[in-house]
Tab-separated table of C-alpha atoms and ligand atoms in Angstrom:
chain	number	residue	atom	x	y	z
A	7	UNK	CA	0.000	0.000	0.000
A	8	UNK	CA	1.425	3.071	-1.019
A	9	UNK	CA	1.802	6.274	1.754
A	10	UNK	CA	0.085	9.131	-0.200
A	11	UNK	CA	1.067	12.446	0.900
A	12	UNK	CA	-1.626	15.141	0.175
A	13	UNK	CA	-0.957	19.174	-0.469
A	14	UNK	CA	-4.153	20.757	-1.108
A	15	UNK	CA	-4.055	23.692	-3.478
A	16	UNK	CA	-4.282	27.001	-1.709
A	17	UNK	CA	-5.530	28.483	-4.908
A	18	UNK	CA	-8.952	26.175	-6.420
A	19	UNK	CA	-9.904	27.226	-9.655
A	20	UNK	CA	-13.374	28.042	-10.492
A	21	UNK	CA	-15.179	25.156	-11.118
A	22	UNK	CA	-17.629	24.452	-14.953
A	23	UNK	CA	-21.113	26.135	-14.441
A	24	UNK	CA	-23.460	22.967	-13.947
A	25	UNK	CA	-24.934	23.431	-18.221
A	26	UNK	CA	-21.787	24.565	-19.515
A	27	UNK	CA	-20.526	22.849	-22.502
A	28	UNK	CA	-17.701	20.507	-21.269
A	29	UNK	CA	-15.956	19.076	-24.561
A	30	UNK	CA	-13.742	16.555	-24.276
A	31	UNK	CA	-10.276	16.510	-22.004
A	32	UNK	CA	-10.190	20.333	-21.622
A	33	UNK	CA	-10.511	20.862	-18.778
A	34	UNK	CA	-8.827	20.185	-15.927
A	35	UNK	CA	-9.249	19.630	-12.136
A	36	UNK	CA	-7.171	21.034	-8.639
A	37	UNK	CA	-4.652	18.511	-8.134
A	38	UNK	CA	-2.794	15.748	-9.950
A	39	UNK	CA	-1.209	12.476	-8.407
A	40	UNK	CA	2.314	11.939	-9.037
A	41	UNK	CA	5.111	9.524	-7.871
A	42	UNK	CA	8.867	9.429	-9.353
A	43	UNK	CA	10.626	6.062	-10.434
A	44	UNK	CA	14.309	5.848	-9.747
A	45	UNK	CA	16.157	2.455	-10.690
A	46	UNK	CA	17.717	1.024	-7.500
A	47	UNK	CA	15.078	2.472	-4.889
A	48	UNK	CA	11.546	1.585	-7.212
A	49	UNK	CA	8.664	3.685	-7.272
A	50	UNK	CA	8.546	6.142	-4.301
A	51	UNK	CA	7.271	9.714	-3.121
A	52	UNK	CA	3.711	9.286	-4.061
A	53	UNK	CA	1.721	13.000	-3.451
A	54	UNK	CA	-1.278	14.155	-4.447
A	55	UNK	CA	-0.340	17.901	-5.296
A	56	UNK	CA	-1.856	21.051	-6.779
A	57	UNK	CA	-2.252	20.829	-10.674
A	58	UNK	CA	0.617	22.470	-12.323
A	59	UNK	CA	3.136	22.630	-15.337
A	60	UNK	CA	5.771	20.165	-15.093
A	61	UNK	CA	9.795	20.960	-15.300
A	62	UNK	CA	11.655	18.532	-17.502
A	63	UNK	CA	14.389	18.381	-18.759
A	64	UNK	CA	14.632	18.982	-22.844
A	65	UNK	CA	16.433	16.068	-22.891
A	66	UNK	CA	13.795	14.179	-21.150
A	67	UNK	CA	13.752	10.791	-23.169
A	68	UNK	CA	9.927	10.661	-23.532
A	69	UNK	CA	10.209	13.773	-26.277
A	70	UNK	CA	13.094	12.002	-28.111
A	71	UNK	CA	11.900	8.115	-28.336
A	72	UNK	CA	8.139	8.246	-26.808
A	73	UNK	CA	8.783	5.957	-23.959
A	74	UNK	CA	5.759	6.477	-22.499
A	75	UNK	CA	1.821	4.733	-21.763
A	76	UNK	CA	-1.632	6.003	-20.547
A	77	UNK	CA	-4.659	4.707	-19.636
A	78	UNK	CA	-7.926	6.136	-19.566
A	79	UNK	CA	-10.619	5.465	-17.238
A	80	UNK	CA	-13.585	7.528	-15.591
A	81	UNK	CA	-15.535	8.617	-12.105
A	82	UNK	CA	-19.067	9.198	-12.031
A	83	UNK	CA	-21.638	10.299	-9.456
A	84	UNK	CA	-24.886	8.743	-8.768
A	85	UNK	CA	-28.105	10.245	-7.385
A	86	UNK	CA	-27.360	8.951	-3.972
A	87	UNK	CA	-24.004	11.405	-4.214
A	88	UNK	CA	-21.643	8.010	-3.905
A	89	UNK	CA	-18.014	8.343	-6.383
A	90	UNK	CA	-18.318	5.297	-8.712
A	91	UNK	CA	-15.315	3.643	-10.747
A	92	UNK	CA	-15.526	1.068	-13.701
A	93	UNK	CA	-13.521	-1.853	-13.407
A	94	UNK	CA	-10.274	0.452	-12.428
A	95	UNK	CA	-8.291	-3.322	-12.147
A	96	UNK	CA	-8.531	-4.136	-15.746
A	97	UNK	CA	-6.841	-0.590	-16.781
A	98	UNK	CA	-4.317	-1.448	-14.268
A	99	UNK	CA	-3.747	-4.917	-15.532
A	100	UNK	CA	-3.606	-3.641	-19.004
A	101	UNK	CA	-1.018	-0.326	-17.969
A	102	UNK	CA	1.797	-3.206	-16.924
A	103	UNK	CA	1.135	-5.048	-19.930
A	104	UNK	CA	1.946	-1.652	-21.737
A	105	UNK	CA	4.822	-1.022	-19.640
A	106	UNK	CA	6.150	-4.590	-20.363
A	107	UNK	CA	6.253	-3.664	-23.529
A	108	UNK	CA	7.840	-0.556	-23.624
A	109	UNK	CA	10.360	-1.842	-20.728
A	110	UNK	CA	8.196	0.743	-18.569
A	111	UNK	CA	8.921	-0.434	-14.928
A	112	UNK	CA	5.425	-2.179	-13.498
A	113	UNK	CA	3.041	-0.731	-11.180
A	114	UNK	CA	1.951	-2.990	-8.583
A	115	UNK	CA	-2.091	-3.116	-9.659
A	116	UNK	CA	-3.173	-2.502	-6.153
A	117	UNK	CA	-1.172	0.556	-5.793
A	118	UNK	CA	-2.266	2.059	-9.357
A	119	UNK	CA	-6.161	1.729	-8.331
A	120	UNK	CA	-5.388	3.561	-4.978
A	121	UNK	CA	-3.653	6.351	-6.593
A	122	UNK	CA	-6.207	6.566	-8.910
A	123	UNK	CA	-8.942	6.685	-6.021
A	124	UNK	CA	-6.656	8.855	-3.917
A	125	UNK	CA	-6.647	11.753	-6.297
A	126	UNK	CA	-10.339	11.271	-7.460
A	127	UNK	CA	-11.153	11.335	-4.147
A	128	UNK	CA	-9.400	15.076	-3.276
A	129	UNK	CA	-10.906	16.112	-6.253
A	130	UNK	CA	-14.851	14.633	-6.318
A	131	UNK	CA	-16.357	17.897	-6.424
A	132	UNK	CA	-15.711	17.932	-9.800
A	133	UNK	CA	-17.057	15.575	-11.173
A	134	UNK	CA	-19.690	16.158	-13.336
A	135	UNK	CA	-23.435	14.998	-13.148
A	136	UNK	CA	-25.300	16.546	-16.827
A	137	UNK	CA	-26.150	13.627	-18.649
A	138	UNK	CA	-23.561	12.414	-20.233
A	139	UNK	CA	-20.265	13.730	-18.618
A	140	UNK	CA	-18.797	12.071	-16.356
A	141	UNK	CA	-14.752	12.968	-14.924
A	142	UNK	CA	-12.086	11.450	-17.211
A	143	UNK	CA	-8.963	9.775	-15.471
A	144	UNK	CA	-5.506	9.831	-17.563
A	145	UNK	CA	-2.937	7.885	-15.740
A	146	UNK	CA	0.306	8.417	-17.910
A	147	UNK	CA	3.753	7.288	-17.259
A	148	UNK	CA	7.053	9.400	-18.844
A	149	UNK	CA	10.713	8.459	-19.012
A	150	UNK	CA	12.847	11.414	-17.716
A	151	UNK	CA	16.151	10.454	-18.164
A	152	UNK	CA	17.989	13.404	-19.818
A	153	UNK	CA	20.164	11.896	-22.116
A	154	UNK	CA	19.850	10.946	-25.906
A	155	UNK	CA	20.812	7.697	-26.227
A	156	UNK	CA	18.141	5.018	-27.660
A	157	UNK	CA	17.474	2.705	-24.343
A	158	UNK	CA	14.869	2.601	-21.696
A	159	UNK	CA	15.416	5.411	-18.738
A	160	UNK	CA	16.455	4.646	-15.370
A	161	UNK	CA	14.092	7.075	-14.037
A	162	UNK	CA	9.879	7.600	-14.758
A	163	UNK	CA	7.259	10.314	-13.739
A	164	UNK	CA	3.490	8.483	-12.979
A	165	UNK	CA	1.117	11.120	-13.352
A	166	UNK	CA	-2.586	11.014	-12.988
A	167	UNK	CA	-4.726	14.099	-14.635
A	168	UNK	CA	-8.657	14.663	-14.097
A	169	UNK	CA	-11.105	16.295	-16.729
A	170	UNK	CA	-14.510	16.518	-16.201
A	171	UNK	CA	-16.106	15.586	-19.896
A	172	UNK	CA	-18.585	15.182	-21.893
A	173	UNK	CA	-19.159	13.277	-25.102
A	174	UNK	CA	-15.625	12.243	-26.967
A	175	UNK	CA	-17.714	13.201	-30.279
A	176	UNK	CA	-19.526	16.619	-30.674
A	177	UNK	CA	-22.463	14.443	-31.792
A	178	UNK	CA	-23.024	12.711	-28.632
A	179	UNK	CA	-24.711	9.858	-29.497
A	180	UNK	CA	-25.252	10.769	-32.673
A	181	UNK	CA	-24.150	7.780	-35.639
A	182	UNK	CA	-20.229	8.952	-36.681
A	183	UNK	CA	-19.057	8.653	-40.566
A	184	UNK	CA	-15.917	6.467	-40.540
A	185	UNK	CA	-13.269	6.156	-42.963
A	186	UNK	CA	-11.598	2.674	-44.034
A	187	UNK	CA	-8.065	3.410	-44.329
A	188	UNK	CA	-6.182	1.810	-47.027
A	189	UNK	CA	-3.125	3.481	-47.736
A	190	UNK	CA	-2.020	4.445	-43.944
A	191	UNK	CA	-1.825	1.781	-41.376
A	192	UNK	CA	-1.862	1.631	-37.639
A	193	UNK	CA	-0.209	-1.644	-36.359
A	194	UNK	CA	1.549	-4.787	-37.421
A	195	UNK	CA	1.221	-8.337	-35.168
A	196	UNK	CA	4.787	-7.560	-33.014
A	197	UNK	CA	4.564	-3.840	-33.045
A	198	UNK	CA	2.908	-1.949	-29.866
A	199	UNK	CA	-0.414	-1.997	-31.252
A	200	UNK	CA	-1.671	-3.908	-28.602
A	201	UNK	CA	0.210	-1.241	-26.055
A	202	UNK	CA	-1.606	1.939	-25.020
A	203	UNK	CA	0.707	4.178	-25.939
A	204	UNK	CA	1.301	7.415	-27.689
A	205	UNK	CA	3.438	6.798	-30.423
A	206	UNK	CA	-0.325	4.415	-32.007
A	207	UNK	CA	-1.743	7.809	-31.554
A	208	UNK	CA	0.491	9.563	-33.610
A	209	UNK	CA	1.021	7.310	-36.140
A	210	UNK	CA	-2.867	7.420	-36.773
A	211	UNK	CA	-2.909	11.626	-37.302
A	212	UNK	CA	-2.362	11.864	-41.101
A	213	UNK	CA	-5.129	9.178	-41.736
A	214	UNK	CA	-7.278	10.936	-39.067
A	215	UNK	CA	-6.282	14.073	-40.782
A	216	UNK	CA	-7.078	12.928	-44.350
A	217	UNK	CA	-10.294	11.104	-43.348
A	218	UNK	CA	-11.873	14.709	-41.710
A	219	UNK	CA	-11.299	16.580	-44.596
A	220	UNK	CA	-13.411	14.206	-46.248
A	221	UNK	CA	-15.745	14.816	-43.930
A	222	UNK	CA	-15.816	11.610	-41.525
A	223	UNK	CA	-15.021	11.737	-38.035
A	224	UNK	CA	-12.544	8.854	-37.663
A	225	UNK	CA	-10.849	6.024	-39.627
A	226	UNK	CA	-11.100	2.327	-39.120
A	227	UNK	CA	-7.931	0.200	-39.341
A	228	UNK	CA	-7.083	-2.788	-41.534
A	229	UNK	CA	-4.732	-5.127	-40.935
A	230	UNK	CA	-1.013	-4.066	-41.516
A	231	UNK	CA	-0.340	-7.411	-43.965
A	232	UNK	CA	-3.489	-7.876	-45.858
A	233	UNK	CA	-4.812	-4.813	-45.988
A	234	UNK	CA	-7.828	-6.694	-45.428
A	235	UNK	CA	-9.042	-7.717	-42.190
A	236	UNK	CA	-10.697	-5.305	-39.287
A	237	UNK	CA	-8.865	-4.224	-36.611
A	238	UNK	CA	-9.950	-1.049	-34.640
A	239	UNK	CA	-10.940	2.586	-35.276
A	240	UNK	CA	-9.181	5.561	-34.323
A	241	UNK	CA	-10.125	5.836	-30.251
A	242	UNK	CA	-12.305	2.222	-30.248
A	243	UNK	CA	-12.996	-0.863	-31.114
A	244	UNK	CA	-15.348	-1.973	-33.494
A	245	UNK	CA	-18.455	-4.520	-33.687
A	246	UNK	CA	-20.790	-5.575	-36.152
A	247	UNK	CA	-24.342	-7.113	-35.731
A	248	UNK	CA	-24.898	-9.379	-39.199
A	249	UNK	CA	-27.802	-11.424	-39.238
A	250	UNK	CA	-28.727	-11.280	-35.683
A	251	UNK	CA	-24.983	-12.029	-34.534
A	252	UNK	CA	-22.552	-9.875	-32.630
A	253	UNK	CA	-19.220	-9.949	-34.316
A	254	UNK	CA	-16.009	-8.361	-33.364
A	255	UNK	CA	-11.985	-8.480	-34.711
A	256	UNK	CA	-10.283	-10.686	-32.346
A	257	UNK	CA	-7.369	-9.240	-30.153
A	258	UNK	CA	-4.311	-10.396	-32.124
A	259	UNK	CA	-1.598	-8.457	-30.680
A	260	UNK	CA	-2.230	-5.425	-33.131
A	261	UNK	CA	-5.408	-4.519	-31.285
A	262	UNK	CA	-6.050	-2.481	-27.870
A	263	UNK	CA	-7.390	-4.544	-25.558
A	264	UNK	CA	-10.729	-2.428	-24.714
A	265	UNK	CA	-12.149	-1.814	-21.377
A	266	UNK	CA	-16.016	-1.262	-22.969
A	267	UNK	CA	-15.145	-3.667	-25.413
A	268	UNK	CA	-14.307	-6.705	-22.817
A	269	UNK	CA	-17.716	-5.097	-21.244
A	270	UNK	CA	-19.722	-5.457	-24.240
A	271	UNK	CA	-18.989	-8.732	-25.179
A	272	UNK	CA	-20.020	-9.793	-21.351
A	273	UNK	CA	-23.369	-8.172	-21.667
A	274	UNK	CA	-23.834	-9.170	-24.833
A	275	UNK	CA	-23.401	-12.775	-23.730
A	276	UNK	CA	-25.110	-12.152	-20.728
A	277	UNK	CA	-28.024	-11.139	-23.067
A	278	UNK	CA	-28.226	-14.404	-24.791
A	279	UNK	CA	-26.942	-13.147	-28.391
A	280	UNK	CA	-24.646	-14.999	-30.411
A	281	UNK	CA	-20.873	-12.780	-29.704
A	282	UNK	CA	-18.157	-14.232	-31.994
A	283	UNK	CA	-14.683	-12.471	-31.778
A	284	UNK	CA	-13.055	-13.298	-35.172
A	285	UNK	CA	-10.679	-12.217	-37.953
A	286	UNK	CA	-13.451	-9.901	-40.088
A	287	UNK	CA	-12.904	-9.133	-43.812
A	288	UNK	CA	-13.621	-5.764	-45.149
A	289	UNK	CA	-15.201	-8.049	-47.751
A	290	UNK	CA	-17.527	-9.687	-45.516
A	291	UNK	CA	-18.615	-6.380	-44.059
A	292	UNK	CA	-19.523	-5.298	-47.748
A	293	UNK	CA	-21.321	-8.252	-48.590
A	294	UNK	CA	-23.259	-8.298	-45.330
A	295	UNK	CA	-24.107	-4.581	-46.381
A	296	UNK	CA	-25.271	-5.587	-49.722
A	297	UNK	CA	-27.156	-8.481	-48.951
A	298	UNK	CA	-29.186	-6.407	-46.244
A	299	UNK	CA	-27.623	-7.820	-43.396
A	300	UNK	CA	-25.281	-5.644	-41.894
A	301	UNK	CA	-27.845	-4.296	-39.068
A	302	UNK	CA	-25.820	-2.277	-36.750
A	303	UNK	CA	-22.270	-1.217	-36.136
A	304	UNK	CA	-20.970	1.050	-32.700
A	305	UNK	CA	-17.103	1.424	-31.284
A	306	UNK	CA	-16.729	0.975	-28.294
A	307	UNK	CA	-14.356	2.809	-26.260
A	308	UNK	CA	-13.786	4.274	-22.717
A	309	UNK	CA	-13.833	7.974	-23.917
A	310	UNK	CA	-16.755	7.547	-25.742
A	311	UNK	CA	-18.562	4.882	-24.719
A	312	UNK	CA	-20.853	3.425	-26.997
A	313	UNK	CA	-20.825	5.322	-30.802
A	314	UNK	CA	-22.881	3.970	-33.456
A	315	UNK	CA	-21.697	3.747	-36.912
A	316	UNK	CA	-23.863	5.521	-39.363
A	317	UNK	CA	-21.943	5.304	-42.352
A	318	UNK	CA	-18.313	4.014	-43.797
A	319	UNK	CA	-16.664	5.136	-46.604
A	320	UNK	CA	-14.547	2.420	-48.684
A	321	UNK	CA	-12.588	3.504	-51.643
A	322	UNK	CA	-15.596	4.896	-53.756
A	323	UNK	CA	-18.549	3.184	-51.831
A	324	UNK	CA	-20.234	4.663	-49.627
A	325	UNK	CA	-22.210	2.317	-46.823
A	326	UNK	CA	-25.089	3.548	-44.989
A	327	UNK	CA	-25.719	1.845	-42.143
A	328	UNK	CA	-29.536	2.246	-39.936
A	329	UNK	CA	-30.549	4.741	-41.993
A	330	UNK	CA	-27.657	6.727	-40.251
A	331	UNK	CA	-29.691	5.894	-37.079
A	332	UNK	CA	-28.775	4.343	-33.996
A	333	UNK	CA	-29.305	0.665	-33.613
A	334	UNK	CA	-31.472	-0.647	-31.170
A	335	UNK	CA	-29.215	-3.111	-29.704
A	336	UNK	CA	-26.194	-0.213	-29.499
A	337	UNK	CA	-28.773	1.777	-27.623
A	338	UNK	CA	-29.457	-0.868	-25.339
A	339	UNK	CA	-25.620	-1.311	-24.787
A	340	UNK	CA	-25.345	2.484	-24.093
A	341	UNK	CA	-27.665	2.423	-21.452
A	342	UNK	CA	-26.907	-0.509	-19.626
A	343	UNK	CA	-23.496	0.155	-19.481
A	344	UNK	CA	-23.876	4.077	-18.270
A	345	UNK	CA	-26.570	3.103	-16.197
A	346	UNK	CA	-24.643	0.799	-14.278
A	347	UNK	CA	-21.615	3.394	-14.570
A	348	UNK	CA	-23.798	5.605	-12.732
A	349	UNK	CA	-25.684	3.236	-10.356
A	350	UNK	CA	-28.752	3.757	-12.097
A	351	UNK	CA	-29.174	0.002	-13.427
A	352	UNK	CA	-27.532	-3.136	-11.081
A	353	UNK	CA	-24.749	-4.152	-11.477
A	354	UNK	CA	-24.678	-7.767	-11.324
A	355	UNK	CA	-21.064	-8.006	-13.081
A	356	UNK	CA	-20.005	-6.345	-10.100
A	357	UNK	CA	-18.024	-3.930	-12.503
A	358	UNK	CA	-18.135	-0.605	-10.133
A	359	UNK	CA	-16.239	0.226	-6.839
A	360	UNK	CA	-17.081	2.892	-4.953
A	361	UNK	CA	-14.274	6.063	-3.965
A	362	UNK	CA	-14.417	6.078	-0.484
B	422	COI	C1	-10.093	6.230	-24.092
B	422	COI	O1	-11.112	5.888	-24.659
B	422	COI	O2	-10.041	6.389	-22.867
B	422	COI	C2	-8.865	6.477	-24.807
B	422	COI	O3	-7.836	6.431	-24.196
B	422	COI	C3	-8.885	6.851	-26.215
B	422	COI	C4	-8.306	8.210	-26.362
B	422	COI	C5	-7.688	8.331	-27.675
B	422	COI	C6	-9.300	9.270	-26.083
């Protein structure tokens, strides 16, 4: 268990007016949690401290080589006023696999979830209770070594940042355009696809970039070999419902291991339906389309939750999908897994803990 020293800030910032517009990940809270990593003596001098710029060095490895990870989780509030987390362990889990793989040193889980509730905790009076917001947790880990040689540093920062948010698309819940990528791609089997790290992120911006001035909101991955099989979109994963069964790429090693994903296919299940995580051709998604029986298609991600599909573009073709509407069985998802989120519908997966 790790001793968390708290400094409170002496200065609070002003806090979003209950109906004003949130965005996503722009604003930020009163304090941060941060603890240093120093090889020989481990992780120590975990503090909860006022939110602030950092001091680094410009040497810092992390801006030369990205050796770096972050999760992303969230708090919400229910009616009764209690601070509710969703399944904090499994980002944990999934942050060491990350740091495995980018020689990151590992976190035991127990102490990750306890910063994580520490720093909610100091800062619960922002989080935010309009529909649809709720206060979004990036844990993030940075090698500091100043020095400019290509190996992992001897010496991290773990930081935790809060941002009470609202939808991760301006459209809410509104269906999303989505562009199939086939000249850019975002992972090969052995890379750090599977990581959550930055360097996926900015290896997806020109495709992201290319795909908005087209008009569509994000871009949905092949595979790096084929060019053929589904892997993820840019901030989620994917599913498909085709002829009454609930499909979804398997996790190969090039795919982020989702949070809401792992939760849909549990509900899913849970629900009776057919859930089959497979390899997915772009061809099979365009014959299901033509053949009438594509039915619905969401991401799912912990930013934004559930988002339904309305239409792909591939190459020339243009798919609509619902009538651009959302799907009944994505709307179902949506509000089971927000309602349990915020202790509106029970939670028999036992999926929440509370911030106490
Ligand atoms: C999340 O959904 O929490 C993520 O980390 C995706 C991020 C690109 C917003």
């Amino acid at each position: 268990m790790l001793d968390i020293k708290i400094v409170k800030t002496t200065k609070p910032k002003e806090k979003p007016k209950k109906d004003h517009p949130l965005g996503f990940g722009k604003i930020f809270t009163d304090h941060m949690f941060i603890m240093n990593y120093t090889e020989g003596k481990g992780w120590h001098d975990p503090r909860v401290v006022p939110f602030d710029n950092l001091s680094l060095s410009p040497a810092a490895m992390v801006f030369h080589y990205g050796q770096e990870m972050f999760e992303g989780l969230k708090a919400y509030k229910t009616e009764d006023g209690k601070t509710l987390l969703f399944r904090p362990e499994m980002n944990a889990k999934r942050a060491n696999n990350t740091n495995k793989r980018l020689c990151i040193p590992e976190i035991k889980e127990e102490d990750f979830v306890q910063a994580i509730k520490t720093v909610v905790k100091v800062d619960e009076d922002w989080i935010p209770t309009a529909p649809g917001t709720s206060l979004y947790i990036r844990p993030f880990i940075i090698a500091t070594d100043e020095f400019l040689g290509v190996n992992p540093s001897k010496t991290y920062l773990f930081i935790i940042i809060l941002s009470p948010s609202g939808a991760y698309y301006e459209s809410g819940l509104a269906p999303v355009g989505i562009w199939i990528e086939d000249e850019y791609v975002r992972a090969v089997r052995g890379g750090i696809g599977e990581a959550k790290t930055g360097g996926n992120y900015a290896a997806s911006l020109a495709a992201q970039v290319k795909a908005h001035d087209e008009g569509f909101s994000q871009v949905l991955w092949l595979d790096g070999v084929e060019r053929k099989y589904i892997e993820e979109v840019g901030a989620m994963n994917i599913f498909f419902k085709i002829d009454g069964v609930v499909v979804t790429p398997q996790l190969n090693g090039s795919i982020l291991p989702g949070v809401t994903r792992d939760s849909v296919i549990a509900l899913c299940k849970s629900w009776g339906l057919t859930v089959e995580e497979r390899k997915i051709s772009i061809d099979e998604i365009y014959d299901a389309y033509k053949t009438g029986k594509l039915e619905e298609v969401w991401g799912t991600g912990t930013a934004a939750v559930i988002s339904p599909v309305g239409k792909f573009r591939w190459k020339d073709e243009v798919m609509t999908i619902q009538d651009g509407k959302i799907g009944e069985l994505s709307q179902k998802i949506y509000d089971t897994i927000t309602g349990i989120q915020l202790g509106k519908v029970t939670d028999t997966m036992n999926w929440t803990i509370e911030v106490k």
